[in-house]
Coordinates of C-alpha atoms in Angstrom, one line a residue:
Chain A
M1 CA -41.5 11.6 -16.0
L2 CA -40.8 7.8 -15.3
E3 CA -44.3 6.6 -15.9
Q4 CA -43.8 7.8 -19.6
Q5 CA -40.6 5.5 -19.7
E6 CA -40.3 2.1 -20.8
K7 CA -39.3 -0.1 -17.6
V8 CA -39.1 -3.8 -19.0
S9 CA -37.0 -4.3 -22.2
T10 CA -37.2 -7.1 -24.4
S11 CA -34.6 -5.9 -26.9
T12 CA -32.1 -8.4 -28.8
S13 CA -29.5 -6.5 -28.0
T14 CA -30.0 -4.4 -24.4
S15 CA -32.5 -5.5 -21.6
A16 CA -32.9 -4.0 -18.7
K17 CA -34.7 -4.7 -15.8
S18 CA -37.2 -3.0 -13.1
K19 CA -40.1 -5.2 -11.5
Q20 CA -39.7 -8.7 -13.3
P21 CA -36.6 -10.3 -13.6
E22 CA -35.5 -12.0 -16.6
V23 CA -34.1 -15.2 -15.8
F24 CA -31.3 -16.2 -18.5
Q25 CA -31.5 -20.0 -19.2
Q26 CA -28.4 -20.8 -20.8
K27 CA -25.0 -21.5 -18.8
T28 CA -22.8 -20.8 -21.3
L29 CA -23.0 -17.0 -22.8
P30 CA -23.2 -16.5 -26.4
T31 CA -19.8 -14.8 -27.7
E32 CA -21.6 -12.3 -28.8
V33 CA -22.7 -11.1 -25.3
M34 CA -20.1 -8.3 -24.0
I35 CA -22.2 -7.6 -20.8
R36 CA -24.7 -9.5 -18.5
L37 CA -26.0 -8.6 -15.5
Q38 CA -28.5 -10.9 -13.8
D39 CA -30.6 -9.8 -10.9
V40 CA -27.9 -8.1 -9.4
S41 CA -28.6 -6.4 -6.3
K42 CA -25.9 -4.2 -4.0
V43 CA -26.4 -3.7 -0.5
Y44 CA -23.7 -2.2 1.4
A45 CA -22.5 -2.7 4.7
N46 CA -24.1 -0.1 6.7
G47 CA -27.5 -1.2 5.0
G48 CA -27.7 1.1 2.5
S49 CA -29.2 -0.2 -0.8
C50 CA -28.1 1.0 -4.4
L51 CA -29.3 -1.5 -6.9
Q52 CA -31.9 -4.0 -6.4
N53 CA -32.8 -7.0 -9.0
V54 CA -30.9 -4.9 -12.0
N55 CA -30.9 -7.2 -15.4
L56 CA -29.2 -5.7 -18.3
N57 CA -27.8 -7.4 -21.7
L58 CA -25.6 -5.7 -24.0
K59 CA -23.5 -7.0 -27.1
R60 CA -20.4 -6.6 -28.5
G61 CA -20.1 -3.1 -30.1
D62 CA -22.8 -1.8 -27.8
F63 CA -22.9 2.0 -27.0
V64 CA -25.0 3.1 -23.9
F65 CA -25.4 5.8 -21.5
I66 CA -26.5 5.1 -17.6
T67 CA -28.3 8.0 -16.4
G68 CA -29.0 9.0 -12.9
A69 CA -28.7 11.4 -10.0
S70 CA -25.6 11.4 -8.0
G71 CA -25.5 8.8 -5.5
A72 CA -28.1 6.6 -7.4
G73 CA -25.4 3.8 -7.9
K74 CA -24.0 4.2 -11.1
S75 CA -20.1 4.3 -10.3
T76 CA -21.3 1.3 -8.4
L77 CA -22.6 -0.6 -11.2
L78 CA -19.4 0.2 -12.9
K79 CA -17.7 -1.6 -10.1
L80 CA -19.2 -4.6 -10.0
L81 CA -18.3 -4.8 -14.3
Y82 CA -14.7 -4.3 -13.2
G83 CA -14.9 -6.6 -10.2
E84 CA -14.0 -3.7 -7.5
E85 CA -17.2 -4.4 -6.0
L86 CA -19.1 -7.7 -5.4
P87 CA -22.9 -7.9 -5.7
S88 CA -25.0 -9.1 -2.9
A89 CA -27.0 -10.9 -5.4
G90 CA -27.4 -12.1 -8.6
R91 CA -24.4 -12.4 -11.2
V92 CA -22.5 -10.6 -13.5
Y93 CA -20.8 -11.3 -16.7
A94 CA -18.4 -9.5 -18.5
N95 CA -16.2 -9.7 -21.6
G96 CA -16.9 -14.0 -21.3
C97 CA -16.0 -14.0 -17.7
D98 CA -18.1 -14.6 -14.7
V99 CA -16.9 -11.7 -12.8
N100 CA -17.8 -12.5 -9.1
R101 CA -15.7 -15.4 -9.4
L102 CA -12.3 -13.7 -10.5
R103 CA -9.4 -13.5 -8.0
G104 CA -5.9 -12.1 -8.1
D105 CA -4.0 -12.7 -11.7
R106 CA -7.2 -14.1 -13.2
L107 CA -9.0 -10.8 -12.5
A108 CA -6.1 -8.6 -13.1
K109 CA -5.7 -10.2 -16.6
F110 CA -9.2 -9.8 -17.0
R111 CA -9.0 -5.8 -16.1
R112 CA -6.2 -5.6 -19.2
R113 CA -9.0 -6.4 -21.3
M114 CA -11.3 -3.6 -20.5
G115 CA -10.6 0.2 -20.3
I116 CA -11.7 2.4 -17.5
I117 CA -12.3 6.5 -17.5
F118 CA -12.6 7.0 -13.5
Q119 CA -15.0 9.8 -12.4
D120 CA -11.7 11.5 -10.1
Y121 CA -9.3 10.6 -13.4
K122 CA -7.2 8.8 -11.2
L123 CA -3.8 10.0 -12.6
I124 CA -0.4 9.8 -10.7
P125 CA 0.2 13.2 -9.7
N126 CA 4.5 12.7 -9.9
R127 CA 4.5 11.0 -13.6
T128 CA 3.9 13.0 -16.7
V129 CA 1.2 12.7 -19.1
A130 CA 3.3 10.1 -21.4
E131 CA 4.1 8.1 -18.1
N132 CA 0.7 8.1 -17.1
I133 CA -0.4 6.9 -20.1
A134 CA 2.5 4.3 -21.0
F135 CA 1.9 3.1 -17.3
V136 CA -0.9 1.1 -17.9
L137 CA 1.1 -1.0 -20.7
Q138 CA 4.2 -1.1 -18.3
A139 CA 1.9 -2.8 -15.8
Q140 CA 0.7 -5.2 -18.2
G141 CA 4.1 -5.7 -18.9
K142 CA 4.6 -4.8 -22.7
R143 CA 8.0 -3.8 -24.3
Q144 CA 9.0 -0.5 -24.7
Q145 CA 8.8 -0.6 -28.2
E146 CA 5.1 -1.4 -28.2
I147 CA 4.8 1.2 -25.6
D148 CA 6.3 3.7 -27.8
R149 CA 4.4 2.5 -31.0
R150 CA 1.0 3.0 -29.0
L151 CA 1.9 6.3 -26.9
I152 CA 1.8 9.1 -29.8
P153 CA -1.3 7.9 -31.7
T154 CA -3.3 7.9 -28.6
L155 CA -2.0 11.0 -27.2
K156 CA -3.1 12.8 -30.8
M157 CA -6.7 11.3 -30.5
V158 CA -7.1 12.7 -27.3
G159 CA -5.3 15.9 -28.7
L160 CA -2.6 16.1 -25.8
A161 CA 0.4 15.3 -28.2
D162 CA 1.9 18.6 -27.1
K163 CA 1.9 18.1 -23.5
A164 CA 3.1 14.7 -23.3
E165 CA 6.1 16.2 -20.6
Y166 CA 3.4 17.9 -18.6
F167 CA 2.4 16.6 -15.0
P168 CA -0.9 16.4 -14.2
D169 CA -1.0 19.5 -11.8
R170 CA -0.2 21.9 -14.8
L171 CA -3.2 20.4 -16.8
S172 CA -7.0 21.9 -17.1
G173 CA -9.8 19.3 -15.8
G174 CA -10.6 18.9 -19.2
E175 CA -7.2 18.0 -20.0
Q176 CA -6.6 15.5 -16.9
Q177 CA -9.8 14.2 -18.2
R178 CA -8.6 13.5 -21.7
V179 CA -5.2 11.9 -20.2
S180 CA -7.4 9.5 -18.3
I181 CA -9.2 8.7 -21.3
A182 CA -6.1 8.1 -23.1
R183 CA -5.0 5.7 -20.6
A184 CA -8.5 4.0 -21.1
I185 CA -7.9 3.4 -24.5
V186 CA -4.3 3.1 -25.2
G187 CA -4.6 -0.9 -24.7
T188 CA -7.4 -0.8 -27.4
P189 CA -9.8 -2.7 -24.8
P190 CA -13.2 -4.2 -26.3
L191 CA -14.9 -2.7 -23.2
L192 CA -14.9 0.6 -22.2
L193 CA -16.4 1.8 -18.9
A194 CA -16.5 5.7 -18.6
D195 CA -17.8 7.0 -15.2
E196 CA -19.0 10.6 -15.4
P197 CA -16.0 11.2 -18.6
T198 CA -17.3 14.8 -18.9
G199 CA -18.5 15.8 -15.2
N200 CA -17.3 19.2 -14.4
L201 CA -16.5 19.7 -18.2
D202 CA -17.9 22.6 -20.4
V203 CA -20.0 21.6 -23.6
E204 CA -17.3 22.5 -25.7
N205 CA -14.7 19.6 -24.1
A206 CA -17.7 17.3 -23.0
T207 CA -18.6 17.2 -26.8
Q208 CA -14.7 16.5 -28.0
I209 CA -14.9 13.9 -25.1
L210 CA -17.7 11.9 -26.8
R211 CA -16.9 12.2 -30.0
T212 CA -13.8 10.6 -29.3
L213 CA -15.9 7.9 -27.4
Q214 CA -18.0 7.2 -30.6
N215 CA -14.4 7.0 -33.0
L216 CA -13.5 4.0 -30.6
N217 CA -17.0 2.6 -30.8
T218 CA -16.8 2.8 -34.8
Y219 CA -13.3 0.2 -34.1
G220 CA -15.9 -2.0 -32.3
A221 CA -15.4 -0.8 -28.8
T222 CA -18.4 -1.8 -26.4
I223 CA -18.9 1.3 -24.5
I224 CA -21.3 2.1 -21.6
V225 CA -20.8 5.8 -20.4
T226 CA -22.6 7.1 -17.0
T227 CA -23.6 10.6 -16.5
H228 CA -25.7 12.7 -14.2
D229 CA -26.3 15.0 -17.2
R230 CA -29.6 13.8 -19.3
Q231 CA -28.6 16.5 -21.7
L232 CA -25.4 15.1 -22.7
A233 CA -27.3 11.8 -23.4
A234 CA -29.8 13.3 -25.4
L235 CA -27.1 14.7 -27.4
S236 CA -26.1 11.5 -28.6
E237 CA -27.8 9.1 -30.7
R238 CA -27.3 6.3 -28.6
P239 CA -29.6 4.2 -26.0
V240 CA -30.2 5.7 -22.8
L241 CA -31.0 3.8 -19.5
Q242 CA -31.5 5.5 -16.4
L243 CA -30.8 4.5 -12.5
H244 CA -33.7 5.2 -10.4
Q245 CA -34.1 4.0 -6.7
G246 CA -32.0 0.8 -7.3
H247 CA -33.7 0.0 -10.6
L248 CA -32.5 0.2 -14.4
Y249 CA -35.2 1.7 -16.6
W250 CA -34.9 2.3 -20.9
V251 CA -35.2 6.1 -21.4
K252 CA -34.1 5.8 -25.1
K253 CA -34.2 2.5 -26.6
P254 CA -31.8 1.2 -29.3
Chain B
M1 CA 14.5 -13.9 -23.5
L2 CA 13.2 -10.3 -24.1
Q3 CA 9.9 -10.2 -22.3
F4 CA 12.2 -11.3 -19.2
F5 CA 14.5 -8.4 -19.8
T6 CA 11.5 -6.0 -20.5
K7 CA 10.4 -7.3 -17.0
L8 CA 13.9 -6.9 -15.6
G9 CA 14.3 -3.5 -17.0
Y10 CA 10.8 -2.8 -15.3
L11 CA 11.4 -3.9 -12.0
C12 CA 14.8 -2.1 -11.6
R13 CA 12.8 1.1 -12.7
E14 CA 10.4 0.8 -10.1
S15 CA 12.9 -0.2 -7.2
L16 CA 15.2 3.0 -8.3
S17 CA 12.1 5.2 -8.3
S18 CA 10.9 3.8 -5.1
L19 CA 14.5 4.3 -3.4
R20 CA 14.4 7.8 -4.5
R21 CA 10.9 8.4 -2.9
G22 CA 12.1 6.6 0.3
G23 CA 14.5 9.7 1.3
W24 CA 16.2 9.2 4.5
M25 CA 13.8 6.4 5.2
N26 CA 16.2 4.0 3.0
W27 CA 19.1 5.2 5.5
A28 CA 17.4 4.0 8.6
A29 CA 16.9 0.8 6.9
I30 CA 19.8 0.4 5.5
S31 CA 21.8 1.4 8.8
T32 CA 19.7 -0.9 10.9
V33 CA 20.8 -3.7 8.7
T34 CA 24.4 -2.5 8.5
V35 CA 24.5 -2.6 12.5
L36 CA 23.2 -6.1 12.2
L37 CA 25.2 -7.8 9.9
F38 CA 28.3 -6.2 11.1
L39 CA 27.7 -7.5 14.9
F40 CA 26.6 -10.9 13.3
G41 CA 29.8 -10.7 11.5
V42 CA 32.1 -9.8 14.4
C43 CA 30.7 -12.7 16.2
L44 CA 31.1 -15.2 13.7
Q45 CA 34.8 -13.9 12.8
T46 CA 35.5 -13.7 16.4
S47 CA 34.1 -17.6 16.8
W48 CA 36.1 -18.8 13.8
Q49 CA 39.1 -17.0 15.3
L50 CA 38.9 -18.7 19.0
D51 CA 38.6 -22.2 16.8
S52 CA 41.9 -21.4 15.2
L53 CA 43.7 -20.3 18.3
L54 CA 42.4 -23.8 19.8
D55 CA 43.7 -25.5 17.0
H56 CA 47.0 -23.5 17.6
F57 CA 47.2 -24.6 21.3
G58 CA 48.1 -27.9 19.9
N59 CA 47.5 -31.5 20.5
Q60 CA 45.4 -32.2 23.2
L61 CA 46.9 -35.7 23.9
E62 CA 50.0 -33.6 25.1
I63 CA 50.4 -33.1 29.0
S64 CA 53.2 -30.9 30.5
V65 CA 54.7 -32.3 33.8
Y66 CA 56.5 -29.4 35.6
L67 CA 59.2 -30.9 38.4
Q68 CA 60.1 -29.5 41.4
P69 CA 63.4 -27.1 41.2
E70 CA 65.7 -29.7 42.5
T71 CA 64.6 -33.0 40.6
Q72 CA 65.9 -33.7 37.7
G73 CA 64.0 -34.8 34.5
E74 CA 65.7 -37.7 33.6
T75 CA 65.1 -39.4 37.1
I76 CA 61.7 -39.4 36.6
V77 CA 61.2 -40.6 33.2
P78 CA 60.7 -44.3 33.6
M79 CA 58.4 -43.7 36.4
V80 CA 56.3 -41.6 34.2
R81 CA 56.6 -44.5 31.4
G82 CA 55.2 -46.9 33.8
V83 CA 51.9 -44.8 34.3
P84 CA 49.4 -46.8 31.8
H85 CA 48.2 -45.0 28.5
I86 CA 51.7 -42.9 28.1
K87 CA 52.6 -43.4 24.7
D88 CA 55.4 -41.3 24.7
V89 CA 57.7 -39.1 27.2
R90 CA 60.0 -36.3 26.1
T91 CA 62.0 -34.0 28.6
I92 CA 62.7 -30.2 28.3
P93 CA 65.5 -29.2 30.5
K94 CA 65.0 -25.9 32.0
E95 CA 68.3 -24.6 30.3
R96 CA 66.3 -25.3 26.4
A97 CA 63.3 -24.0 27.8
W98 CA 64.8 -20.8 29.3
Q99 CA 66.7 -19.9 26.1
S100 CA 63.6 -20.5 23.8
L101 CA 61.8 -18.4 26.3
L102 CA 64.0 -15.8 26.3
E103 CA 64.2 -15.9 22.2
E104 CA 60.5 -15.6 22.4
L105 CA 60.4 -12.5 24.4
G106 CA 62.8 -11.3 22.0
I107 CA 65.8 -11.0 24.5
A108 CA 69.2 -11.6 23.0
D109 CA 71.7 -11.7 25.6
V110 CA 70.8 -15.0 27.5
A111 CA 74.0 -14.6 30.1
E112 CA 72.8 -11.0 31.2
A113 CA 69.2 -11.9 31.6
T114 CA 70.4 -15.0 33.3
E115 CA 72.5 -13.0 35.7
Q116 CA 69.6 -10.1 36.6
L117 CA 67.4 -13.2 37.8
E118 CA 69.9 -14.7 39.8
G119 CA 70.1 -18.1 37.9
N120 CA 67.6 -19.9 35.5
P121 CA 63.9 -19.3 37.3
L122 CA 62.4 -22.2 35.2
V123 CA 62.4 -25.9 36.1
D124 CA 62.3 -29.1 34.1
E125 CA 59.6 -30.0 32.0
L126 CA 58.3 -33.5 30.7
K127 CA 56.1 -33.9 28.1
A128 CA 53.8 -36.7 28.2
I129 CA 52.0 -38.2 25.3
A130 CA 48.7 -40.0 26.2
D131 CA 47.2 -42.4 23.6
N132 CA 43.5 -41.5 24.3
A133 CA 42.3 -38.1 25.0
Q134 CA 39.5 -39.4 27.4
K135 CA 42.2 -41.0 29.6
V136 CA 44.1 -37.6 30.3
P137 CA 42.1 -36.8 33.3
E138 CA 43.3 -40.0 34.9
I139 CA 46.8 -40.0 33.6
V140 CA 47.4 -36.6 35.1
A141 CA 45.7 -38.0 38.7
Q142 CA 48.6 -40.6 38.4
L143 CA 51.0 -38.6 37.4
D144 CA 50.4 -36.0 40.3
R145 CA 51.4 -38.8 42.8
I146 CA 54.8 -39.2 41.8
P147 CA 57.4 -37.7 43.8
G148 CA 59.2 -34.6 42.3
V149 CA 56.6 -33.6 40.4
D150 CA 55.1 -29.9 41.1
R151 CA 52.7 -29.2 38.6
I152 CA 51.0 -30.5 35.6
V153 CA 49.3 -28.6 32.9
Y154 CA 47.8 -30.0 30.1
V155 CA 46.1 -28.4 27.1
N156 CA 42.2 -29.6 27.9
E157 CA 42.3 -27.2 30.5
A158 CA 43.2 -24.0 28.2
R159 CA 40.8 -25.5 25.6
E160 CA 38.1 -26.0 27.7
R161 CA 38.7 -22.0 29.1
L162 CA 38.4 -21.2 25.4
Q163 CA 35.8 -23.4 25.0
Q164 CA 33.7 -21.6 27.5
I165 CA 34.4 -18.5 26.2
Q166 CA 33.6 -19.1 22.5
Q167 CA 30.5 -20.6 23.8
G168 CA 29.4 -17.3 25.7
L169 CA 30.2 -15.9 22.6
S170 CA 28.0 -17.8 20.4
W171 CA 25.3 -16.8 23.0
I172 CA 26.1 -13.4 22.8
G173 CA 25.6 -13.7 19.2
I174 CA 22.5 -15.9 19.1
V175 CA 20.7 -13.3 21.1
L176 CA 22.2 -10.3 19.7
T177 CA 21.6 -11.2 16.0
S178 CA 18.2 -12.4 17.1
I179 CA 17.1 -9.2 18.5
L180 CA 18.9 -7.4 15.7
S181 CA 17.5 -9.2 12.9
L182 CA 13.8 -8.3 14.2
T183 CA 14.8 -4.6 14.5
A184 CA 15.9 -4.7 11.3
I185 CA 12.5 -6.6 10.0
A186 CA 10.7 -4.3 12.0
V187 CA 12.6 -0.8 10.2
I188 CA 12.3 -2.4 6.9
T189 CA 8.8 -3.0 7.0
T190 CA 8.1 0.5 8.2
T191 CA 9.9 1.9 5.8
L192 CA 8.5 0.0 2.9
N193 CA 5.1 0.5 4.4
L194 CA 5.3 4.0 4.7
I195 CA 6.2 4.4 1.0
A196 CA 3.7 1.7 0.0
V197 CA 0.9 4.1 1.8
A198 CA 2.4 7.3 0.0
R199 CA 2.0 5.3 -3.3
R200 CA -1.3 4.1 -2.7
N201 CA -3.3 5.6 -5.4
E202 CA -0.4 4.4 -7.4
L203 CA -0.7 0.7 -6.4
E204 CA -4.7 1.0 -6.5
I205 CA -4.8 2.5 -10.6
M206 CA -2.4 -0.7 -11.3
Q207 CA -4.5 -2.8 -9.8
L208 CA -7.3 -1.4 -11.8
V209 CA -5.5 -1.6 -15.0
G210 CA -4.5 -5.3 -14.5
A211 CA -1.2 -5.1 -13.1
T212 CA -0.8 -8.6 -11.3
K213 CA 0.5 -8.9 -7.6
V214 CA 3.7 -10.2 -8.2
W215 CA 4.3 -7.0 -10.8
I216 CA 3.0 -4.7 -8.1
F217 CA 4.9 -5.9 -5.3
L218 CA 8.0 -7.4 -6.7
P219 CA 9.8 -3.8 -6.7
F220 CA 9.3 -3.6 -2.9
V221 CA 10.5 -6.8 -2.3
F222 CA 13.8 -5.9 -4.8
Q223 CA 13.8 -2.6 -2.7
G224 CA 13.8 -4.8 0.6
V225 CA 16.9 -7.0 -1.2
I226 CA 19.0 -3.7 -1.9
F227 CA 18.2 -2.7 1.9
G228 CA 20.0 -6.3 2.4
L229 CA 22.9 -5.7 0.0
V230 CA 23.9 -2.5 0.7
G231 CA 24.0 -2.8 4.3
G232 CA 25.8 -6.5 4.1
G233 CA 28.4 -4.3 1.8
L234 CA 29.1 -1.8 4.5
A235 CA 29.0 -4.2 7.1
L236 CA 31.8 -6.2 5.2
A237 CA 33.5 -3.1 4.7
L238 CA 33.5 -2.6 8.5
I239 CA 34.6 -5.8 9.5
T240 CA 37.5 -6.3 7.1
T241 CA 38.8 -2.5 8.3
L242 CA 38.6 -3.8 11.9
R243 CA 40.6 -6.9 11.1
T244 CA 43.3 -5.2 9.3
L245 CA 43.6 -2.8 12.1
L246 CA 43.6 -5.4 14.9
S247 CA 46.1 -7.6 12.8
N248 CA 48.3 -4.3 12.5
L249 CA 48.4 -3.6 16.2
F250 CA 49.2 -7.0 17.2
F251 CA 52.0 -6.9 14.2
V252 CA 55.2 -7.1 16.7
K253 CA 58.5 -9.0 16.2
T254 CA 58.1 -11.2 19.4
D255 CA 57.0 -14.9 18.5
F256 CA 54.5 -15.2 21.3
L257 CA 52.4 -12.2 19.8
N258 CA 52.7 -13.5 16.0
F259 CA 51.8 -16.6 17.4
L260 CA 48.5 -14.6 18.4
T261 CA 48.2 -13.1 15.1
E262 CA 48.8 -16.1 13.3
G263 CA 46.0 -17.4 15.2
L264 CA 43.7 -14.4 14.6
K265 CA 44.0 -15.0 10.7
L266 CA 41.4 -16.1 8.9
T267 CA 41.3 -19.4 6.1
S268 CA 40.9 -18.4 2.8
L269 CA 37.5 -20.8 2.5
Q270 CA 36.5 -18.5 5.7
L271 CA 37.3 -15.4 4.1
S272 CA 34.9 -16.0 0.9
L273 CA 32.5 -17.5 3.7
L274 CA 32.2 -14.5 5.1
P275 CA 30.9 -12.5 2.8
I276 CA 28.3 -15.1 1.7
I277 CA 26.9 -15.5 5.1
I278 CA 26.6 -12.1 5.6
F279 CA 24.9 -11.2 2.2
T280 CA 22.4 -14.3 2.6
L281 CA 21.7 -12.9 5.8
G282 CA 21.1 -9.3 4.6
I283 CA 18.9 -10.3 1.7
S284 CA 16.7 -12.5 4.0
V285 CA 16.2 -10.0 6.4
G286 CA 15.3 -7.5 3.4
M287 CA 12.8 -9.9 1.9
V288 CA 11.2 -10.9 5.2
G289 CA 10.9 -6.8 6.0
S290 CA 9.3 -6.3 2.5
F291 CA 6.8 -9.1 2.3
L292 CA 5.5 -7.9 5.8
A293 CA 5.1 -4.5 4.3
I294 CA 3.5 -5.2 1.2
R295 CA 0.9 -8.2 3.4
R296 CA -1.3 -5.7 4.8
F297 CA -1.8 -4.5 1.0
S298 CA -4.5 -6.9 0.5
L299 CA -5.7 -7.5 -2.6
R300 CA -8.9 -9.3 -4.0

């Protein structure tokens, strides 16, 4: 299967790498580059390796899927992008920043410019849907007026306007996932990282969520979606990468 | 400015919701702070009161010389004047002393009291004023050698006793305050830490959505400060009640007890200083406790 796939990309917009690392010469990134992984490896403290010499180049406005079996390192790849994990080797650039070097408030401000959809939703159980979504804007110090202005359109976009005052435990899995999406997009971030956003959802819900993400992409957001479901990726017209044994391969080029 | 109020509003909301979540743990923290501040406040207040009593005891240059019963004050005065460093000498005849004592004790009928005791039991007294407090012990030694002198009392002696009590009290105060401060800090740290652990997911999500450290942890510091303020308020109420009760207890019409009551009153400066000191200590303890609690949550 993998033999049929192109393992090294020289695409102008996206490049992923397996065996021959691609070296980036320029020190300052061109403004159109949104994501750059440069020879990135990640070895966990217990000796387990999940990423080996991964290279990836994404432009602003790109929308890619990353597929791979459970445990292939998809979530780790995203964690490297939002700075929750540090690479064992290599460099990670996102949204114009060298993520490895960000600490404290600079890391916090960097994260404000991205939306993250978590695999396990990460909703706060004792806050309503509206509070869960507004919470991001509050944490970023936005004024109440601004929060109110953004909240309703975002809720409408994910189809939860009538459930704004519900607590998460009263919602179905699909609805909770949509709250998580609403929270990620309410700040209109230029970069959206979605970790298995359709995991455990039926096809109808999954399609709806994909439609929302594509909608956002048309407004210029760069989107990375990880999924273990290849069919879902195939449903979309978007480029697809696969993470296999620590290496990143093109399955469908842009 | 608007940004400031937005932030303040957020901090107040978060602190209050955190207080609601804390439940009875809040009470544990507040009551410990209250006990600490109450004992600290009582020690401080007593120390001030002793200070004031010491002042009431009067001039430390004054030496009281009590004569033997048969000796007349006037006969001794020239000899006392001859002692070096004596600036002035006054005689208080035993009749006058007896009368003023009876008045202080609230007995109106002098003649009857004298009759009951078969005569005036007091002796003549001389009040000698020294020109230098350092020389008082030396003067006392010389006065003691004058014939007819029975006993010498000078204020220093009384002051020394009171000062010893005051010093002892200060030590007790320092030890108690230190131990209780540590206890209060430990309780506040544990309380806030438990609240933080319960909210671990929330804090983690806050970090992931871009909240700064200050934004995440300031509500905890606020909560610590609230513990300090509420504890301070309760302690102050207790101290004030205690002071009022005691002064009512001492409020008797005799001059002697009035003198004591006067000594126990705080000046207006002390009355305004006491809340400031108590609240400052309360806020400090609350802040230290909250800092220790959030220190364990390391953020990258």
